Coordinates of C-alpha atoms in Angstrom, one line a residue:
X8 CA 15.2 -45.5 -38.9
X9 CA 17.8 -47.4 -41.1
X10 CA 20.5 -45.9 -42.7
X11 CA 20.0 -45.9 -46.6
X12 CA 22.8 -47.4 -48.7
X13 CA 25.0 -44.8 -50.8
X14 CA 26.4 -42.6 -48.4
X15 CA 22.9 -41.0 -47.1
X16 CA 22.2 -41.5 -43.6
X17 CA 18.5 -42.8 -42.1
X18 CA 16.8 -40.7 -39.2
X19 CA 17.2 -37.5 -41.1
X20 CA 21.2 -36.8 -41.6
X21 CA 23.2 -37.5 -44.5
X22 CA 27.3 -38.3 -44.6
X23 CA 28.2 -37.1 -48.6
X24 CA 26.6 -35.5 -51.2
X25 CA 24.1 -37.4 -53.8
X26 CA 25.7 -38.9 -56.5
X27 CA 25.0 -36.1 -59.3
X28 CA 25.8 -32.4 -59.1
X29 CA 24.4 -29.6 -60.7
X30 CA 24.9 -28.6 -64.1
X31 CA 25.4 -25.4 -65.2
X32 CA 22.2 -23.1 -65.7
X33 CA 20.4 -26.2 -64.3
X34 CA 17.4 -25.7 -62.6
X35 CA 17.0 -26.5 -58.7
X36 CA 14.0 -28.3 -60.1
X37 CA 15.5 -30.9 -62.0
X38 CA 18.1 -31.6 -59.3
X39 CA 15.6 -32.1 -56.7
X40 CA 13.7 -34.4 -59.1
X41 CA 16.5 -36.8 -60.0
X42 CA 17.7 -36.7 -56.4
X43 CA 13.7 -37.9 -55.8
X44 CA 14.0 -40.8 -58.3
X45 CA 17.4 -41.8 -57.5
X46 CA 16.3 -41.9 -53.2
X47 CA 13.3 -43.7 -54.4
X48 CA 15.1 -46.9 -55.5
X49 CA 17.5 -47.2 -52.9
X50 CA 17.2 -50.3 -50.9
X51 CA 16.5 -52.7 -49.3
X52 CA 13.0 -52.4 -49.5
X53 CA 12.2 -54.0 -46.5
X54 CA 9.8 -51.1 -44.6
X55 CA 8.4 -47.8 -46.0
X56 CA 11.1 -45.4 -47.7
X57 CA 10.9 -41.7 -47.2
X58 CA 12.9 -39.7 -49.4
X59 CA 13.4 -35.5 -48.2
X60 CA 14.6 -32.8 -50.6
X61 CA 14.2 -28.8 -50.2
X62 CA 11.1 -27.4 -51.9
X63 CA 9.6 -23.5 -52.8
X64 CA 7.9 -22.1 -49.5
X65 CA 4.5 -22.1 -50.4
X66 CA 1.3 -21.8 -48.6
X67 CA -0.1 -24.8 -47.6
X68 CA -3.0 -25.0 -49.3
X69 CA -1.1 -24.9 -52.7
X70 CA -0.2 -29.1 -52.1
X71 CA -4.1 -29.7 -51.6
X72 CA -5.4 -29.6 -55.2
X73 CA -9.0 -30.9 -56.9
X74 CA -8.8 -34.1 -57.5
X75 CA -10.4 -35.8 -54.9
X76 CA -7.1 -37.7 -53.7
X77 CA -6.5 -38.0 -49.7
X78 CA -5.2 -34.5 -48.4
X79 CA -4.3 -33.0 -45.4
X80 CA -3.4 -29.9 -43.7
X81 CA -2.1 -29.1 -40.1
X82 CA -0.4 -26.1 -38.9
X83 CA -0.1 -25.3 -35.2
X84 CA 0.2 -21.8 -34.0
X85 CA 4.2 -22.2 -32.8
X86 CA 4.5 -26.1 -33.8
X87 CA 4.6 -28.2 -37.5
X88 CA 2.8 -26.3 -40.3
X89 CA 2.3 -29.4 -42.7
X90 CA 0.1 -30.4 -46.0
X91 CA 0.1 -33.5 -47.2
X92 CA -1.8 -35.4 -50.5
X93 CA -2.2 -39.4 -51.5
X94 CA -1.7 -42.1 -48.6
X95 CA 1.7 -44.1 -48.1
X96 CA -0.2 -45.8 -45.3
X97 CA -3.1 -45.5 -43.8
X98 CA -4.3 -46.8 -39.8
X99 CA -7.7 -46.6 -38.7
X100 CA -8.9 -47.8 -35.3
X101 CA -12.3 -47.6 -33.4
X102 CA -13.2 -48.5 -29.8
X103 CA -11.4 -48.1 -26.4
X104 CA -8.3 -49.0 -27.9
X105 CA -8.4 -46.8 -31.0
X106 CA -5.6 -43.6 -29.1
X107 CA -3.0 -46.8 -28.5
X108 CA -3.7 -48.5 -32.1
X109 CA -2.9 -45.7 -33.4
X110 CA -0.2 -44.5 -31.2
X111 CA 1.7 -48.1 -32.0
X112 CA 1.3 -47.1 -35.5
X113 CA 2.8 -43.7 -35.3
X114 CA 5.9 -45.9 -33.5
X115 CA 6.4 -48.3 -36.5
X116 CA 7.6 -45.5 -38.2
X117 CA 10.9 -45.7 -36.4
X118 CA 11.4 -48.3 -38.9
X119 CA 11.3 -47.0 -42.2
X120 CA 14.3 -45.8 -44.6
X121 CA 15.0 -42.1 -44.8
X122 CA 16.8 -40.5 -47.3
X123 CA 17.4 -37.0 -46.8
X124 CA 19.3 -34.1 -49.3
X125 CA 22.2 -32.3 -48.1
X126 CA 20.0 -28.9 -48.2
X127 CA 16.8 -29.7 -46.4
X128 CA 16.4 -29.9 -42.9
X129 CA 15.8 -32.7 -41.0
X130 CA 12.4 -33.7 -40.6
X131 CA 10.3 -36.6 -38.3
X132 CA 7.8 -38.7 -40.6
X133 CA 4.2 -38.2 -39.2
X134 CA 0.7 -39.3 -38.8
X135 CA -2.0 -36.9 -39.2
X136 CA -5.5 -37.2 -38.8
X137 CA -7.8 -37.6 -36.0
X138 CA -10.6 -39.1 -33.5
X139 CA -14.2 -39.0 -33.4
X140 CA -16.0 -37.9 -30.9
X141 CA -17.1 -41.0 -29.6
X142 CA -15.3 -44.2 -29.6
X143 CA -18.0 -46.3 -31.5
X144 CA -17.0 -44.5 -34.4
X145 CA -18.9 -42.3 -37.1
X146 CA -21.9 -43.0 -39.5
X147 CA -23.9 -41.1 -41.8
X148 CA -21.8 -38.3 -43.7
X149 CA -18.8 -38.9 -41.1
X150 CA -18.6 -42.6 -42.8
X151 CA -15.6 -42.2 -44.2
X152 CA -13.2 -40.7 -40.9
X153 CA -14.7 -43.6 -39.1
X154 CA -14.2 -43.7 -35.1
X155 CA -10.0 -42.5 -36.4
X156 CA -8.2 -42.3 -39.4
X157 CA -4.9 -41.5 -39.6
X158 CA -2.6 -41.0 -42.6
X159 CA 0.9 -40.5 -43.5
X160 CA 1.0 -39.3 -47.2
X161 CA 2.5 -39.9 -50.4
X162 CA 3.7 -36.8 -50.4
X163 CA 3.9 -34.4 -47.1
X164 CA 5.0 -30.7 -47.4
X165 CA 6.7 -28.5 -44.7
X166 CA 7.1 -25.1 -43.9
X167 CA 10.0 -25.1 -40.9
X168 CA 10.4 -22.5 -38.4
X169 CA 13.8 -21.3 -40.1
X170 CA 12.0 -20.1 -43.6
X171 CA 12.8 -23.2 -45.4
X172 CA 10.6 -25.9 -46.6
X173 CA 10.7 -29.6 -47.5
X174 CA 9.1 -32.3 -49.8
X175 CA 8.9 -36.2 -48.5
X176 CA 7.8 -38.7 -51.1
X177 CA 6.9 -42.2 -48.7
X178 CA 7.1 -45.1 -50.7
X179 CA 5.3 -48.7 -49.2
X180 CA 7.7 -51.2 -48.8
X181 CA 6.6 -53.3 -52.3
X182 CA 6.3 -49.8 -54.1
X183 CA 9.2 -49.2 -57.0
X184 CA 7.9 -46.6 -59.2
X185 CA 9.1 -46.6 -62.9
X186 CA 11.6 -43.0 -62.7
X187 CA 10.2 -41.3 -65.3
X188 CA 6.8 -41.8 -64.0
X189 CA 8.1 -41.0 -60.7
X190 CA 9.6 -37.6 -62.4
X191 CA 6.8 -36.5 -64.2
X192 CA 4.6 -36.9 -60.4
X193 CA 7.5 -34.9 -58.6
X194 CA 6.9 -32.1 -61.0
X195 CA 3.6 -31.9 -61.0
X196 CA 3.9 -31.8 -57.4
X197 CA 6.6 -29.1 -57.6
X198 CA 4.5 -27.5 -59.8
X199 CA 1.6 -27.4 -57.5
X200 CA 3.9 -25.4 -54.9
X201 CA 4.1 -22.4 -57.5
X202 CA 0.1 -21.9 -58.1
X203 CA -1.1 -18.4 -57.8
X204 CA -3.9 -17.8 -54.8
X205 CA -7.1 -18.3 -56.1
X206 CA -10.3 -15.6 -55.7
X207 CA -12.2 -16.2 -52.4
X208 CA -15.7 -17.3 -52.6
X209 CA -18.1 -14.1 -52.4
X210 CA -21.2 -16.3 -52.8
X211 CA -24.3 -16.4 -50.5
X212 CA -25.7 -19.4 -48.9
X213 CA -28.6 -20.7 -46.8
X214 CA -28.1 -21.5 -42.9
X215 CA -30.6 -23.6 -41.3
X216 CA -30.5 -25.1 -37.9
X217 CA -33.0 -27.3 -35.7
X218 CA -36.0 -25.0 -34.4
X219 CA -35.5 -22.8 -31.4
X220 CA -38.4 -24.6 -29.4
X221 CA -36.4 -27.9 -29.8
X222 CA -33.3 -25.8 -28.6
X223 CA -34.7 -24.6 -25.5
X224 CA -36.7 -28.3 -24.6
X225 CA -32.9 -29.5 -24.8
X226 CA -31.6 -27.1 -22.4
X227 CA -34.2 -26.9 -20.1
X228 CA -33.6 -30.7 -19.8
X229 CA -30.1 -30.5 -19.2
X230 CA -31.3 -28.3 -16.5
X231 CA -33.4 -30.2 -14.7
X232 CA -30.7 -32.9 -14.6
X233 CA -27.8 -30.9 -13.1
X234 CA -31.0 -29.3 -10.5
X235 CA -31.4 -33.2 -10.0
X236 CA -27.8 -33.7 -9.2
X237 CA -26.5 -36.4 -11.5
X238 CA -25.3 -33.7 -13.8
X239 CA -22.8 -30.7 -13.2
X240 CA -22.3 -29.7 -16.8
X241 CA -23.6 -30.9 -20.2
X242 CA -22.1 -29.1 -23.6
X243 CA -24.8 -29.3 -26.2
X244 CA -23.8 -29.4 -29.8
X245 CA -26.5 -26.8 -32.1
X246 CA -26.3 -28.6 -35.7
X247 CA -26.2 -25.8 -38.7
X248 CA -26.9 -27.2 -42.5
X249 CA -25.0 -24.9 -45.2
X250 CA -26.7 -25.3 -48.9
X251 CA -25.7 -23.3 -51.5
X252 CA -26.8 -23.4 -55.5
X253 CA -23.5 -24.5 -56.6
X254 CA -20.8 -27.0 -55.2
X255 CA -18.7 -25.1 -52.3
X256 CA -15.1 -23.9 -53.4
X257 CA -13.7 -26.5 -50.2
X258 CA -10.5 -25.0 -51.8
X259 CA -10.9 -21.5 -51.4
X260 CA -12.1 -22.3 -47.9
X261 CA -8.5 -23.5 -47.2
X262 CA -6.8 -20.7 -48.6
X263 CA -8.8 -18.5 -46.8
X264 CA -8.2 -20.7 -43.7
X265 CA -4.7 -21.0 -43.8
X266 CA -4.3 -17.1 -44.7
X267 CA -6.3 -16.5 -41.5
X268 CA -4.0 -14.9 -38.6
X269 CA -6.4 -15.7 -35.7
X270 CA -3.6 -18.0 -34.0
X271 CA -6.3 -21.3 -34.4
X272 CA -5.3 -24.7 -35.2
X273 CA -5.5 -25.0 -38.5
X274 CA -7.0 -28.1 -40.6
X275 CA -8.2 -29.9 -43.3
X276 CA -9.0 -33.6 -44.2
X277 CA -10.6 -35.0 -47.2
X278 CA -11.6 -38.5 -47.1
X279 CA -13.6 -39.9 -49.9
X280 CA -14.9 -36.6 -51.9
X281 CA -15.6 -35.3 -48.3
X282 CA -13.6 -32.1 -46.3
X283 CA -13.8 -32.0 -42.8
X284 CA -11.8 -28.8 -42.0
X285 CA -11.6 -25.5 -39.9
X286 CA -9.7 -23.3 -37.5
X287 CA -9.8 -24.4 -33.8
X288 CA -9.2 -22.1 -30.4
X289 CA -8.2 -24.8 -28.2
X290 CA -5.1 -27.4 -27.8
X291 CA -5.9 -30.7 -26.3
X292 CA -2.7 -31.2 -26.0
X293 CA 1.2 -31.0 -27.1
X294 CA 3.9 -33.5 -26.1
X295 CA 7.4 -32.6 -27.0
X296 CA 9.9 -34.9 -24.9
X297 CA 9.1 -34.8 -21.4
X298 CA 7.5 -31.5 -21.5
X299 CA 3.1 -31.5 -22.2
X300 CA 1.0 -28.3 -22.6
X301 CA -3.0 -28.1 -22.7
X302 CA -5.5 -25.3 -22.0
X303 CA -8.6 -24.8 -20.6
X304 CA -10.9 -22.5 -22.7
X305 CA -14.3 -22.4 -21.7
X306 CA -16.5 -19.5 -21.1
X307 CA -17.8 -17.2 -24.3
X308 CA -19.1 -13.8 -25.1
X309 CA -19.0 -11.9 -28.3
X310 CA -16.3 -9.5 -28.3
X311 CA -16.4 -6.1 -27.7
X312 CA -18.4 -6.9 -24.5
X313 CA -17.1 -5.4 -21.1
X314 CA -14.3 -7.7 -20.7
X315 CA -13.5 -7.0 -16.8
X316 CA -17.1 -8.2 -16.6
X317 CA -17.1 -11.2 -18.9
X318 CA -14.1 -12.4 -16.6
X319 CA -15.7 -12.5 -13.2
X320 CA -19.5 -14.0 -14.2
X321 CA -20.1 -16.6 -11.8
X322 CA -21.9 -18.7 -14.3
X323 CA -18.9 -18.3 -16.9
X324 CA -16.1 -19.0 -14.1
X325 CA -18.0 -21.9 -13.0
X326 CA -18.3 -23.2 -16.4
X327 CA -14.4 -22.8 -16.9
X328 CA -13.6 -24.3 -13.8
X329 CA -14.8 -27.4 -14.0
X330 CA -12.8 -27.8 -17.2
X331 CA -9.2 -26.5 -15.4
X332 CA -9.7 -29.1 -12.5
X333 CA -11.0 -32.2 -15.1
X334 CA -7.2 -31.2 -17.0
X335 CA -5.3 -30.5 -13.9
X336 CA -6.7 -34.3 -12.8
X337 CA -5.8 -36.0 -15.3
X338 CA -2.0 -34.6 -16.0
X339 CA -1.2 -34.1 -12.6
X340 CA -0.4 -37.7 -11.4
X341 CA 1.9 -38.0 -14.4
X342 CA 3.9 -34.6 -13.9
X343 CA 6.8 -33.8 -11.4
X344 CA 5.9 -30.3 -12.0
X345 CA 2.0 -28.8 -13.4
X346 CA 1.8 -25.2 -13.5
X347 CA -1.6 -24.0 -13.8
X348 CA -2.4 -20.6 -13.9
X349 CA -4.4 -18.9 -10.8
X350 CA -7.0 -17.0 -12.4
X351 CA -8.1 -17.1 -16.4
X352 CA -7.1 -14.8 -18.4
X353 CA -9.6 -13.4 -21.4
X354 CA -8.6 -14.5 -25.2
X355 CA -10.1 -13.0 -28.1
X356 CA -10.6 -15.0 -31.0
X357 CA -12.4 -13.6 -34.1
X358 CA -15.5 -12.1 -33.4
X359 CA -15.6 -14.2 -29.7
X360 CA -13.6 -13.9 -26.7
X361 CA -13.1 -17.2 -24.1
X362 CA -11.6 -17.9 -20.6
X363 CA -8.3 -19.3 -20.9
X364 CA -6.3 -20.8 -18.3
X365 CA -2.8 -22.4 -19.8
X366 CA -1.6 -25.3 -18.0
X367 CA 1.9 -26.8 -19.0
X368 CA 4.3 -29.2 -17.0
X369 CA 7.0 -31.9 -17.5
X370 CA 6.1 -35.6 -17.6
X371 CA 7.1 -38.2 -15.2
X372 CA 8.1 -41.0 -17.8
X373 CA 7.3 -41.7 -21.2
X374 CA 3.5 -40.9 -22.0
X375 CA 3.4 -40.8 -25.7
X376 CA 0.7 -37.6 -27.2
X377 CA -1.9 -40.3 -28.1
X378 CA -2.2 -41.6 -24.1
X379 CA -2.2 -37.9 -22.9
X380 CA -5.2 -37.2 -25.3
X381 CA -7.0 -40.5 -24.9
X382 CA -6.9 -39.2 -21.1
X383 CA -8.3 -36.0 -21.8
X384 CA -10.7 -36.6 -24.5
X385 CA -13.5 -35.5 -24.0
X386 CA -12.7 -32.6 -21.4
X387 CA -15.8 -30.7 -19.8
X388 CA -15.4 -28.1 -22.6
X389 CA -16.6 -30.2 -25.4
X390 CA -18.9 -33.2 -23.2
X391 CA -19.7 -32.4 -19.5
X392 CA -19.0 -33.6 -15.9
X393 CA -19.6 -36.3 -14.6
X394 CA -18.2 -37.2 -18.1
X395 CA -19.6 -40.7 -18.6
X396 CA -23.1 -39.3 -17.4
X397 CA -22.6 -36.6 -19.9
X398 CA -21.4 -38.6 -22.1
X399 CA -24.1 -40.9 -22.1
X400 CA -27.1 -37.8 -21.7
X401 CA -25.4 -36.0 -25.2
X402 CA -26.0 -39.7 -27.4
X403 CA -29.6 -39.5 -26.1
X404 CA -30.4 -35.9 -26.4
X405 CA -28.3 -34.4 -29.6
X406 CA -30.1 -34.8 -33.1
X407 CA -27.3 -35.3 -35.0
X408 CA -24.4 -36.9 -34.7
X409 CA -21.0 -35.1 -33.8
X410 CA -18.6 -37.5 -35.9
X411 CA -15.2 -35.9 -36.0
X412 CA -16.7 -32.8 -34.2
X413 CA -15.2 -31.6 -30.9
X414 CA -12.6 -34.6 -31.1
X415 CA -9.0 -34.6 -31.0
X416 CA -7.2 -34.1 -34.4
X417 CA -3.2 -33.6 -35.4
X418 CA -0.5 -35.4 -35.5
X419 CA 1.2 -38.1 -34.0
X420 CA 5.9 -38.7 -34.4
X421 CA 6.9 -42.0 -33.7
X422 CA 8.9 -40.6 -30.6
X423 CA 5.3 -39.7 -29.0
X424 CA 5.5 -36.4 -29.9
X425 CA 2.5 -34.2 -31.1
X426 CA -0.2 -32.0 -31.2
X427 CA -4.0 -32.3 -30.7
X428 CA -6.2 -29.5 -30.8
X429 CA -10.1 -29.9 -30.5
X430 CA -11.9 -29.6 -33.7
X431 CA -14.3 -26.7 -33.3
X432 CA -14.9 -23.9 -35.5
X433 CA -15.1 -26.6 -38.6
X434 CA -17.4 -27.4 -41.2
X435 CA -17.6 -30.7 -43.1
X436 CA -18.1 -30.4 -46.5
X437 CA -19.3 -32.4 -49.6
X438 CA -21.0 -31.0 -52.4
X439 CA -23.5 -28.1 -51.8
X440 CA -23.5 -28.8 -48.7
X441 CA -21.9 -28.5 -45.6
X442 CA -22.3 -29.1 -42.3
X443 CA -21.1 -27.4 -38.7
X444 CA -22.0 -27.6 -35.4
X445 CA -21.6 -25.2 -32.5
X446 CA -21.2 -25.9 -28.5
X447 CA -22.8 -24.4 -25.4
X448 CA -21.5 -25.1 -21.7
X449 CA -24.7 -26.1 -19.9
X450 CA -24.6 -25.3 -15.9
X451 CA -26.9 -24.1 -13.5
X452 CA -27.5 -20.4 -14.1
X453 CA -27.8 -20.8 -17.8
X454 CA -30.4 -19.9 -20.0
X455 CA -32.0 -21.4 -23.3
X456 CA -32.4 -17.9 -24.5
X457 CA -28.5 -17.1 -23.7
X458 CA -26.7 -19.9 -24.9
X459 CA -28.9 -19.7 -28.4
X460 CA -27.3 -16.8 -29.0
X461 CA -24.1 -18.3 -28.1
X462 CA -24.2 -20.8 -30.1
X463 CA -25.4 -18.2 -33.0
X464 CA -22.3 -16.3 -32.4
X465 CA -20.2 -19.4 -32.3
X466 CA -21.9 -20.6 -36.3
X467 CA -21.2 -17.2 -37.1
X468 CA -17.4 -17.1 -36.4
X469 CA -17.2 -20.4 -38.3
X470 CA -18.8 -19.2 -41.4
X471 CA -16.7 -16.3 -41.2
X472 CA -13.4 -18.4 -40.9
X473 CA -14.4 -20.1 -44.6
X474 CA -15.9 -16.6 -45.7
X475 CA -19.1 -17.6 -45.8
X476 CA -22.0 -15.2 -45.8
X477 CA -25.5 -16.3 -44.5

């Protein structure tokens, strides 16, 4: 990053104080404000300009707000807790090359002006959004998130690990906002930090899903191809539709979301009127310098079930192995060191526990998050093995489309640092209507009777996360 003129440093330190001090029985407020305005016309304005002052902890939801503008949320359990509204820049990218595209993005970054306050910590500028399932992209309701989309926004909130939080205001290169319309939208925003919770949704709705003879003809398909051979595993996405006799209160989802302490991934992205967001189990995968961490989690019940028993099923540990060796193949030739653990342990998640085998190591070279996921993408948890014939047997067999679904979504630092979790345990949302799916691990042992009532479970927990009652 550049170093801004004035005596404020670029890359997230600073050299003096800003220009003004405080006044007596002036409000942090206004300070913050006018150091906003006066960061904002700093120059030159060659490359995007992102100006950092302190700001109220708040939940995250608080930033989000209802007027249909581009927002985000991410908060990883023990990584960046972030909300962000309105676009500074936006990338989107769709075939094979769509994980680098957006990766070289995330790296132009680097570039940009950053003018940080004496009292707020430093922060790295970000990309957040995510990948389709499939590289060809999205259609129907999934229009607008496309095959990726990925944002860095007007104005991107923080909660930091210490118990402090920050406000960025990114500015495009040709951008020079009049100040007092510039102050008048810092407030607001400020403003928006300090909102009471809103009441949860109490409201029924109506679940419907594809009929349980279609169900079963789908498995017993899968079936017969892994009993054929050119099949090991196929995970089958069950569509549920959500109507309800009003529009859905997406906001009151994400408070509900984000005051959820069921250690998920955490997100939310609206894109043209429509929310795609939820709490996830699973981590693709983290990058932080050299060192990388992913999971396996494969392998459900409903919890409550004998456990000890749940752990040894043959079917279940046959399910989750195929996913430890697809992640342990892929990281392994780009690590001097992979741990993965010998046997999986059981996590319980809501009203479902999993097999969970964590697998963490330290990279060879420079493998920024994006190459790491676009090499894991889809693992056999979420598509099947052979992938590519899986792959191929889900676009012929599933009724509707997955769009953003059980692809990779979070956030992308210029270094190559990041998070991706897989986006399960989501709902996409616009209107009366939403829209969630729910995944069973097809291999030989399994039954169309048993993994319908998986996949019940699975809709179940989802609802639940938004507080949804069916």
């Amino acid at each position: 990053m550049h170093a801004a003129p004035g005596g404020v440093a670029a890359g997230g330190g600073h050299t003096s104080r800003p220009a003004f001090t405080r006044g007596p029985g002036e409000a942090c407020d206004g300070e913050v404000v006018r150091f906003l305005v006066e960061g904002a016309g700093r120059g030159p304005r060659e490359a995007l300009t992102l100006v950092t002052v302190p700001a109220p902890v708040a939940p995250l939801p608080a930033l989000w707000g209802e007027d249909g503008a581009p927002a985000v949320v991410w908060a990883q359990p023990g990584g960046r807790e972030l909300a962000g509204v309105g676009e500074a820049l936006a990338v989107t990218a769709s075939g094979e090359q769509r994980f680098a595209r957006v990766g070289a993005a995330a790296a132009t970054l680097n570039a940009c002006l950053a003018v940080r306050h004496p009292d707020a910590p430093p922060v790295a500028p970000a990309l957040l959004g995510g990948f389709a399932f499939a590289a060809e992209g999205s259609r129907g309701a999934w229009r607008p998130f496309g095959a990726a989309t990925f944002v860095l926004p007007r104005w991107t909130y923080e909660r930091h690990r210490d118990g402090r939080a920050t406000l960025t205001l990114a500015l495009a290169p040709a951008e020079f906002p009049r100040p007092e319309a510039l102050a008048a939208e810092a407030r607001a925003v400020l403003d928006r930090l300090r909102r009471p919770v809103p009441a949860g949704y109490l409201g029924r709705v109506r679940v419907r899903s594809i009929p349980a003879r279609r169900w079963r003809a789908m498995v017993e398909e899968a079936l017969a191809a892994i009993a054929a051979g050119s099949l090991r595993k196929v995970v089958l996405a069950r569509p549920f539709q959500v109507e309800a006799a009003a529009t859905l209160p997406v906001t009151n989802f994400l408070w509900r979301l984000c005051a959820g302490n069921g250690g998920g991934h955490r997100f939310a992205f609206r894109l043209s009127g429509t929310t795609f967001l939820g709490s996830s189990p699973e981590l693709l995968v983290a990058r932080r310098g050299r060192e990388v961490a992913s999971e396996a989690l494969a392998g459900s019940a409903a919890n409550g079930e004998a456990l000890a028993a749940f752990a040894e099923d043959p079917k279940q540990r046959a399910e989750h192995d195929i996913v430890v060796e697809a992640i342990r193949g892929e990281l392994e030739p780009l690590c001097d060191t992979l741990a993965v653990a010998a046997r999986p342990s059981v996590r319980e998640y809501g009203e479902l526990v999993h097999l969970h085998t964590p697998i963490s190591g330290r990279l060879r070279g420079e493998v920024p998050v994006t190459e790491l996921a676009r090499r894991l993408h889809p693992t056999p948890a979420v598509g099947g093995t052979p992938s590519s014939a899986a792959l191929a047997w889900i676009g012929r067999h599933e009724p509707v489309a997955r769009g953003w679904y059980a692809g990779p979504v979070g956030v992308v630092e210029p270094s190559g640092d990041g998070a991706f979790a897989v986006a399960l345990r989501g709902a996409l949302v616009r209107g009366r209507r939403a829209r969630l799916w729910a995944g069973a691990g097809i291999v030989a042992g399994s039954t169309p009777e048993g993994e319908f009532l998986e996949t019940g479970m699975k809709a179940r927990a989802a609802l639940a996360v938004l507080g949804l009652g069916a």
